[in-house]
Every structure is written in C-alpha cells, then in structure tokens.
Coordinates of C-alpha atoms in Angstrom, one line a residue:
M1 CA 107.8 93.5 133.7
F2 CA 105.1 96.1 133.0
R3 CA 104.8 99.4 134.8
S4 CA 101.3 100.2 133.6
V5 CA 98.1 98.7 132.2
E6 CA 99.0 100.3 128.9
E7 CA 102.4 98.6 128.8
L8 CA 100.7 95.3 129.7
I9 CA 98.3 95.6 126.8
R10 CA 101.1 96.3 124.3
G11 CA 103.2 93.6 125.9
A12 CA 100.6 91.0 124.8
W13 CA 101.3 91.7 121.1
P14 CA 101.5 90.0 118.7
T15 CA 98.5 88.0 119.7
P16 CA 98.8 84.4 118.6
L17 CA 98.0 83.0 115.2
L18 CA 96.8 79.4 115.5
R19 CA 96.1 76.8 112.8
L20 CA 92.6 75.4 113.2
R21 CA 92.4 71.6 113.2
S22 CA 88.6 71.7 112.7
F23 CA 89.0 73.1 109.2
E24 CA 91.5 70.6 107.9
P25 CA 92.4 69.7 105.2
H26 CA 92.0 73.4 104.4
N27 CA 94.7 75.8 105.7
V28 CA 92.7 78.0 108.1
W29 CA 94.2 80.0 110.9
A30 CA 92.7 82.1 113.7
K31 CA 94.1 85.4 115.0
L32 CA 93.4 85.0 118.7
E33 CA 92.5 88.5 119.7
F34 CA 90.9 87.2 122.9
M35 CA 94.5 86.8 124.1
N36 CA 94.5 90.5 124.9
P37 CA 94.9 90.7 128.7
I38 CA 92.2 93.1 130.1
T39 CA 88.9 92.1 128.5
H40 CA 90.1 89.0 126.6
S41 CA 89.0 90.8 123.4
I42 CA 90.2 93.0 120.5
K43 CA 88.7 96.0 122.3
D44 CA 91.8 96.3 124.5
R45 CA 93.6 97.6 121.4
T46 CA 90.7 100.0 120.5
A47 CA 90.5 101.4 124.0
L48 CA 94.2 102.0 124.2
A49 CA 94.1 103.9 120.9
L50 CA 91.2 106.0 122.0
V51 CA 92.8 107.0 125.3
E52 CA 96.1 107.8 123.6
S53 CA 94.2 110.0 121.2
I54 CA 93.0 112.4 123.9
N55 CA 95.1 114.8 125.9
G56 CA 94.4 114.6 129.6
G57 CA 91.1 115.6 131.1
E58 CA 89.2 114.8 134.3
G59 CA 87.0 112.1 132.9
V60 CA 85.7 110.2 129.9
V61 CA 82.1 109.4 128.8
E62 CA 81.5 106.7 126.2
V63 CA 78.9 104.2 125.0
S64 CA 79.7 100.6 124.4
S65 CA 77.8 97.2 124.4
G66 CA 80.5 95.7 126.7
N67 CA 84.1 94.9 126.0
L68 CA 85.2 98.4 125.1
A69 CA 83.6 99.8 128.2
V70 CA 85.6 97.5 130.4
A71 CA 88.9 98.1 128.5
L72 CA 88.3 101.9 128.7
A73 CA 87.6 101.6 132.5
S74 CA 90.8 99.8 133.1
I75 CA 93.0 102.3 131.2
V76 CA 91.1 105.4 132.4
K77 CA 91.1 104.4 136.0
S78 CA 94.8 103.6 135.8
R79 CA 95.3 107.2 134.7
G80 CA 93.3 108.5 137.7
M81 CA 90.4 109.8 135.6
D82 CA 86.7 109.4 136.1
Y83 CA 84.6 107.3 133.7
V84 CA 80.9 107.3 132.9
A85 CA 79.9 104.2 130.9
Y86 CA 76.6 104.2 128.9
I87 CA 75.6 100.7 128.1
P88 CA 72.5 99.1 126.5
K89 CA 70.2 97.3 128.9
A90 CA 70.3 94.2 126.7
S91 CA 74.1 93.9 127.1
P92 CA 75.4 90.8 128.9
R93 CA 75.2 91.2 132.7
P94 CA 78.9 90.3 133.4
F95 CA 80.0 93.6 131.7
K96 CA 77.8 95.7 134.1
V97 CA 79.0 93.8 137.2
I98 CA 82.7 94.3 136.2
L99 CA 82.2 98.0 135.5
R100 CA 80.6 98.6 138.9
L101 CA 83.3 96.6 140.6
M102 CA 85.8 99.0 139.0
G103 CA 84.0 102.0 140.5
V104 CA 82.6 103.2 137.2
K105 CA 79.3 105.0 136.9
V106 CA 77.1 102.8 134.8
V107 CA 74.2 104.3 132.9
E108 CA 71.9 101.7 131.3
R109 CA 69.6 102.7 128.5
E110 CA 67.1 101.1 126.2
G111 CA 68.1 100.8 122.6
N112 CA 71.5 100.2 121.0
T113 CA 74.8 102.2 121.0
S114 CA 73.7 104.3 118.0
T115 CA 70.5 105.4 119.6
I116 CA 72.2 106.1 122.9
L117 CA 75.0 108.1 121.4
P118 CA 73.3 111.6 121.3
E119 CA 72.8 111.4 125.1
V120 CA 76.4 110.5 125.6
V121 CA 77.5 113.6 123.6
N122 CA 75.3 115.8 125.7
E123 CA 76.5 114.3 129.0
A124 CA 80.1 114.7 128.0
N125 CA 79.5 118.4 127.3
R126 CA 77.6 118.9 130.5
L127 CA 80.3 117.4 132.7
G128 CA 83.2 118.8 130.7
Y129 CA 84.5 115.3 130.1
I130 CA 86.0 113.9 127.0
H131 CA 84.0 111.8 124.6
P132 CA 86.6 109.8 122.5
N133 CA 83.8 108.5 120.2
Q134 CA 84.8 105.1 119.1
F135 CA 82.4 105.3 116.1
S136 CA 84.2 108.1 114.3
N137 CA 87.7 108.5 115.9
P138 CA 90.3 107.6 113.3
A139 CA 92.5 106.3 116.1
N140 CA 90.1 103.3 116.2
Y141 CA 90.9 101.9 112.8
M142 CA 94.5 103.2 112.6
M143 CA 95.4 101.0 115.6
H144 CA 94.5 97.9 113.6
Y145 CA 96.1 99.2 110.4
R146 CA 99.4 99.8 112.2
F147 CA 99.5 96.8 114.4
T148 CA 96.8 94.1 114.1
A149 CA 97.0 93.8 110.3
R150 CA 100.8 94.0 110.2
E151 CA 100.9 91.2 112.8
I152 CA 98.7 89.0 110.7
D153 CA 100.9 89.7 107.6
E154 CA 104.1 88.9 109.4
Q155 CA 102.8 85.8 111.2
C156 CA 101.5 84.3 107.9
R157 CA 104.8 84.9 106.3
L158 CA 106.5 83.1 109.2
A159 CA 104.0 80.3 108.9
G160 CA 105.0 79.9 105.2
F161 CA 101.8 81.0 103.4
K162 CA 100.2 84.1 102.0
P163 CA 96.5 84.5 103.0
R164 CA 93.9 84.4 100.3
Y165 CA 91.2 85.4 102.7
V166 CA 90.9 87.5 105.8
I167 CA 87.5 87.2 107.5
G168 CA 86.3 89.2 110.5
S169 CA 83.1 90.6 112.1
V170 CA 82.0 94.2 112.0
G171 CA 80.4 96.3 114.7
T172 CA 81.8 99.8 114.7
A173 CA 83.9 98.2 111.9
G174 CA 87.1 99.7 113.4
H175 CA 89.3 96.6 113.3
M176 CA 88.1 95.4 109.9
T177 CA 88.5 98.9 108.4
G178 CA 92.1 99.0 109.5
I179 CA 92.8 95.4 108.4
S180 CA 91.1 95.8 105.1
M181 CA 93.0 99.0 104.3
Y182 CA 96.3 97.3 105.1
F183 CA 95.8 94.2 103.0
K184 CA 94.2 96.0 100.0
E185 CA 97.0 98.6 99.9
R186 CA 99.6 95.8 99.8
Y187 CA 98.0 93.0 97.9
G188 CA 94.9 94.3 96.1
D189 CA 92.6 91.5 94.9
E190 CA 95.1 88.8 95.8
V191 CA 93.7 88.9 99.3
K192 CA 89.9 88.8 99.7
V193 CA 88.6 90.6 102.8
I194 CA 85.2 89.3 104.0
A195 CA 83.1 91.1 106.6
V196 CA 80.6 89.2 108.8
Q197 CA 77.5 90.9 110.1
P198 CA 74.3 89.7 111.9
S199 CA 71.5 88.7 109.5
A200 CA 68.5 90.9 109.3
N201 CA 66.3 90.7 112.4
S202 CA 69.1 88.9 114.3
T203 CA 71.4 90.1 117.0
I204 CA 74.9 88.8 117.9
P205 CA 76.6 90.4 120.9
G206 CA 79.5 92.7 119.9
I207 CA 78.6 93.1 116.2
K208 CA 75.9 94.8 114.2
R209 CA 74.9 95.4 110.6
L210 CA 76.7 97.8 108.4
N211 CA 74.7 100.8 107.3
N212 CA 75.3 104.2 105.7
G213 CA 75.4 105.9 109.1
N214 CA 78.6 104.1 110.0
P215 CA 81.4 106.7 109.6
F216 CA 83.9 103.9 108.8
A217 CA 81.8 102.3 106.1
K218 CA 83.3 104.4 103.3
L219 CA 86.8 103.4 104.3
L220 CA 86.1 99.7 104.8
R221 CA 87.5 97.8 101.8
V222 CA 85.8 94.4 101.6
D223 CA 85.1 92.0 98.8
D224 CA 81.9 90.6 100.4
V225 CA 79.6 90.9 103.4
V226 CA 78.2 87.7 104.8
D227 CA 75.1 87.5 106.9
V228 CA 75.1 85.1 109.9
S229 CA 72.2 84.5 112.3
R230 CA 72.6 84.1 116.0
E231 CA 71.8 80.4 115.7
E232 CA 74.6 80.0 113.1
A233 CA 77.0 82.0 115.3
L234 CA 76.3 79.5 118.1
M235 CA 77.0 76.7 115.7
G236 CA 80.3 78.3 114.9
V237 CA 81.1 78.5 118.6
R238 CA 80.4 74.8 119.1
W239 CA 82.4 73.8 116.0
V240 CA 85.5 75.6 117.2
A241 CA 85.0 74.4 120.8
R242 CA 84.6 70.8 119.9
G243 CA 87.1 70.7 117.0
D244 CA 89.9 72.9 118.4
G245 CA 89.3 73.2 122.1
L246 CA 89.0 76.9 121.8
L247 CA 86.4 78.8 123.8
V248 CA 85.3 81.6 121.5
G249 CA 82.5 84.2 121.8
L250 CA 79.5 84.6 119.5
S251 CA 81.2 87.2 117.3
S252 CA 84.1 84.7 116.8
G253 CA 81.5 82.0 116.2
A254 CA 79.9 84.1 113.5
V255 CA 83.3 84.4 111.7
A256 CA 83.9 80.6 112.0
Y257 CA 80.5 79.8 110.5
A258 CA 81.0 82.2 107.6
A259 CA 84.3 80.5 106.8
L260 CA 82.7 77.1 106.9
R261 CA 79.9 78.3 104.6
L262 CA 82.4 79.9 102.1
N263 CA 84.7 76.8 102.3
V264 CA 87.8 78.9 102.3
D265 CA 91.4 77.9 102.1
D266 CA 94.6 79.8 103.1
A267 CA 92.5 82.0 105.3
V268 CA 92.9 84.0 108.5
L269 CA 89.9 84.3 110.8
V270 CA 89.9 87.2 113.3
F271 CA 88.5 85.9 116.6
P272 CA 87.7 89.1 118.6
D273 CA 86.3 87.7 121.8
D274 CA 86.1 84.6 124.1
A275 CA 83.2 82.6 125.5
W276 CA 83.3 83.4 129.2
K277 CA 81.1 86.5 129.1
Y278 CA 78.3 84.6 127.3
I279 CA 77.9 81.6 129.5
D280 CA 74.1 82.2 130.1
E281 CA 73.4 82.3 126.4
L282 CA 75.6 79.3 125.6
E283 CA 74.0 77.3 128.4
L284 CA 70.6 78.0 126.9
A285 CA 71.8 77.0 123.4
L286 CA 73.1 73.7 124.9
M287 CA 69.7 73.0 126.6
N288 CA 67.9 73.6 123.2
E289 CA 70.4 71.2 121.6
E290 CA 69.5 68.5 124.0

C-alpha cells in the first residue's frame, strides 16, 4: 500500500533488469526505467528528486520537453501546489493533453528547453514560485548516483556478471552523470560508460547533444559519445520490439542502436522511456518502411 504519489514512485524501485534476447549470443541487459509508474519514464525519479530538494512554496515553474513536466505535475499537484509548465511547441502532443487534463497551466513556446529557460526564470520570479531547474540542480544527478546506478550494480551482481559497458542517452545528462560517477568511482576503466546523443542536424525526443553550456557536462564521466540519427533510433525501436517484445521509445531505441553498432558484450542499456507517447511518429516510420 502507498499513501502518496511519492511513495508509489519509490515503491517501483528497483526497476527491472531484463536480458535482451535480440542481442544473443552477447550478454546484454536492459534497465527498464519505463517501469516507473507515473510517466513510464526515468523522469519520475528526476521529478521526485527536484521536488524533494525544494522547501514548500505555493507553486513551481519549470521547462521540459515532456516526461519531466508530467512527473512534476503529478507530484506537485499531490502536494497541493500550482504548476506552470513551459514546453516546446514541437513536443509530442500527448504530453500537452495530459498536462491540461491535470489542470496545469501549459505555456508553449518556439525553440527548445535551453532557449525557453530564461523566460521560465523570469516567470518564476514574477509569480514568486519555485524554479527547481532540472538543468543545474545537483538533486537531478544525485538521485541516479544514489539509486539508479546502485540498482544496476546490485542487479548485475545477482545476475552473475559484472558489466563491461553501461550505455545510456543524454538530454540534461542527469541520469548518465549520476550513473557514470558511480561506476567510475567504483570500477574505473573496468566499466566503459557510453553516452548516446542525436547526430548533428537530427532530433530525437527526450535527448539532445552535449555542449559546453550543459552544467552537468564537466561531471559526466564517459569513455565515448555515440551519435545516432532519428532514423537509426527508429531502427533500434523496431529491433527491440520485434526481437524482445518490448515497446520502447525513441531515446531507448537510440541506446539499442548504439549497442548494436558497438557490438558490446556484458552490457547494460538504460531504457528511459516507452513507445506509447510516440505512436504518431512510429506509425509514420512504419508507413515509410512499407
């Protein structure tokens, strides 16, 4: 039994680690972060960390391309607080519908989360609301250092192997920063940490290219950064759906494709999101395939 949304989120941990049949004979496992209960994404963890890092307040203002906005809405509303969600116009429609269903004020803007951020800061100051700032708040990556990474380590031990690779996508880079810090501190070069980003001039929902403006970039401890195009991410989604029966989102598909390209063994792939929010795009990809 759970007495709050926050207890429900924590009660879903550890999220499952599943061996992927589609990568056999290689030993490749997926950390199924889409098994988090609110948004079916890793952003449940991030939102919980952000809200727990603030002390009360009447409301919250934040910018997100989708999953984090919904997870924040769930937790903030359950605390009786107001929430103003800034979201790029290009974000998938289901996120906007769900936010409005929850009674959130949705502000759509052209551009991406980085270009919208200054307006968010100004609006928070104007309203006297809290801006938890997912892009620079240490609570973001520390959640994954303390919990997500430790779960992976313990689950691999129970499965009888030590990972040689941990592969995950980057957006704000929060979860991969925490995971990379954990594994590099404990295992050094024995575990290679690989970050996956969209290739130049390509967009993949939920992730973006690393740049010097990312506050977490200097803390991220990766051995390599792999570029994946949107078309390749869709190929990864199909590979996992048809080989393993798992319905993963495009960020997860990008991770799967990177693992295929690198031909890894004894690897853990972090799957942050599921397929259901991207049905329109997946349908279009299937039409093109035919």
